[in-house]
Coordinates of N, CA and C in Angstrom, one line a residue:
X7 N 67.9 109.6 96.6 CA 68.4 110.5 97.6 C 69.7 110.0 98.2
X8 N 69.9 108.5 98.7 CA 70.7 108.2 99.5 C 72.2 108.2 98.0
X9 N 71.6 107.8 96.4 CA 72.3 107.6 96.2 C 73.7 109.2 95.3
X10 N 72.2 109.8 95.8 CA 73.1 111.6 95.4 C 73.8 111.9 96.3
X11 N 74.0 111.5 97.6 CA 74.6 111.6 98.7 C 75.9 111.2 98.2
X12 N 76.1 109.8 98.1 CA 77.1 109.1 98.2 C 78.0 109.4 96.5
X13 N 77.2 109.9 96.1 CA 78.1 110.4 94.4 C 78.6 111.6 95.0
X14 N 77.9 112.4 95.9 CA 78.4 113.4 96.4 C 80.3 113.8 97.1
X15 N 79.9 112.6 97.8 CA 81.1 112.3 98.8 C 82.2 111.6 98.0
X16 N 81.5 111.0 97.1 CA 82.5 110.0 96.0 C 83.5 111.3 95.2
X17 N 82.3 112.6 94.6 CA 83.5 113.6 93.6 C 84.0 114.4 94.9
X18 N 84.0 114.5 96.0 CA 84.6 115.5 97.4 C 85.8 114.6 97.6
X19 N 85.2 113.3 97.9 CA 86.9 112.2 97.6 C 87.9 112.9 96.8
X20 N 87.5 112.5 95.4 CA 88.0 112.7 94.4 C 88.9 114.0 94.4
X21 N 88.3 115.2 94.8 CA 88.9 116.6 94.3 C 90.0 116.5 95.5
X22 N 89.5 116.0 96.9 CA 90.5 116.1 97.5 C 91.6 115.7 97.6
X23 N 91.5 114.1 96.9 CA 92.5 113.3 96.4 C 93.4 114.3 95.4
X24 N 93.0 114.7 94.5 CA 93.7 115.5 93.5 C 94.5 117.0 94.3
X25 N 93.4 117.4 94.9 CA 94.5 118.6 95.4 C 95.7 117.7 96.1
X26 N 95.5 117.0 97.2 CA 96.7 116.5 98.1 C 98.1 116.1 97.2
X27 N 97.7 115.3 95.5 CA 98.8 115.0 94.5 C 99.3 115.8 94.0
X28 N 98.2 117.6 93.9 CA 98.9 118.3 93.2 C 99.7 119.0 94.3
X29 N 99.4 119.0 95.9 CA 100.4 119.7 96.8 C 101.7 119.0 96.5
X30 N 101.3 117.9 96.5 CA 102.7 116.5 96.6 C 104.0 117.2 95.7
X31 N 103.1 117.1 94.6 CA 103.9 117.2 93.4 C 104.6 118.5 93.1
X32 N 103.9 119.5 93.3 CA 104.1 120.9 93.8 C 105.6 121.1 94.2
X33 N 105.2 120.2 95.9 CA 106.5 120.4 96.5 C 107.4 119.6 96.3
X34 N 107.3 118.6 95.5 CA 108.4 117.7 94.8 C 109.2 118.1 94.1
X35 N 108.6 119.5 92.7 CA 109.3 119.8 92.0 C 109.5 121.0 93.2
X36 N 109.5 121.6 94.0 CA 109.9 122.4 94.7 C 111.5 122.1 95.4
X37 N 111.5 121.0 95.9 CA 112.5 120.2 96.6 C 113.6 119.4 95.3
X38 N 112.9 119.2 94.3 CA 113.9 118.9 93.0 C 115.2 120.6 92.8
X39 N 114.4 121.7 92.9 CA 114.8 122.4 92.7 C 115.6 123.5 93.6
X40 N 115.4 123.3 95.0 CA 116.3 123.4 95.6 C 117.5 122.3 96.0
X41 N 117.0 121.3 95.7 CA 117.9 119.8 96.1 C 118.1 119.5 97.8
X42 N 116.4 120.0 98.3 CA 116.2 119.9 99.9 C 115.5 118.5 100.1
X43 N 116.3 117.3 99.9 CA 115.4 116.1 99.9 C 114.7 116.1 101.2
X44 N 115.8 116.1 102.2 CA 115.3 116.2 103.6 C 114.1 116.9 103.6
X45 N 113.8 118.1 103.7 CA 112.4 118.4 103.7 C 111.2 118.2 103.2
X46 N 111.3 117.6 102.1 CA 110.2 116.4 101.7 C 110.1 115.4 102.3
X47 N 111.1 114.9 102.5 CA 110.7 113.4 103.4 C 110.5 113.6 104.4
X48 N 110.8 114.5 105.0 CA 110.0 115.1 106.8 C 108.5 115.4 106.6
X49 N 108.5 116.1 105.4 CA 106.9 116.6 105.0 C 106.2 115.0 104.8
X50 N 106.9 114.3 104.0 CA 106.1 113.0 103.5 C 106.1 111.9 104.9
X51 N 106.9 111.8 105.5 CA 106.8 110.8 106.7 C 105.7 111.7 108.2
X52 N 105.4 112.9 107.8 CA 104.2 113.5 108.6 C 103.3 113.3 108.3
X53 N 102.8 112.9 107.1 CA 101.7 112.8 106.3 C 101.6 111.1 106.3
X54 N 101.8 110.5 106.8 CA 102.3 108.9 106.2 C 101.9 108.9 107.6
X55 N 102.6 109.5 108.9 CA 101.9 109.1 110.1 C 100.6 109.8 110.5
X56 N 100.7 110.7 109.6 CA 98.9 111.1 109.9 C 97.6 109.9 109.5
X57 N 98.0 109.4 108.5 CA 97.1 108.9 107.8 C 97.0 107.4 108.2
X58 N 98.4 106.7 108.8 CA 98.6 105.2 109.4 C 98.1 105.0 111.0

C-alpha cells in the first residue's frame, strides 16, 4: 500500500518534471525566435527564485 503510494508520487514527479521542460523549451524556442532574450531570463530568474 505504502509502496503504491510512493510510485504514485514518484510518476506525478516525473510528468511534472516533463511538462515544466517542455514549458522551458517551448518558450526558449519562442524567445530564439523573436530574439527576446530578456524575457526568458526574467521568466527563468522567477522560477529560479521560486524554487531557491
Amino acid at each position: 500500500m505504502i509502496y503504491s503510494y510512493f510510485r504514485a508520487q514518484y510518476f506525478n514527479l516525473q510528468k511534472l518534471y516533463f511538462n515544466v521542460t517542455l514549458k522551458f523549451v517551448f518558450r526558449l524556442q519562442i524567445a530564439n525566435s523573436l530574439n527576446a532574450k530578456d524575457l526568458l531570463f526574467a521568466d527563468k530568474n522567477k522560477a529560479i527564485g521560486k524554487w531557491h
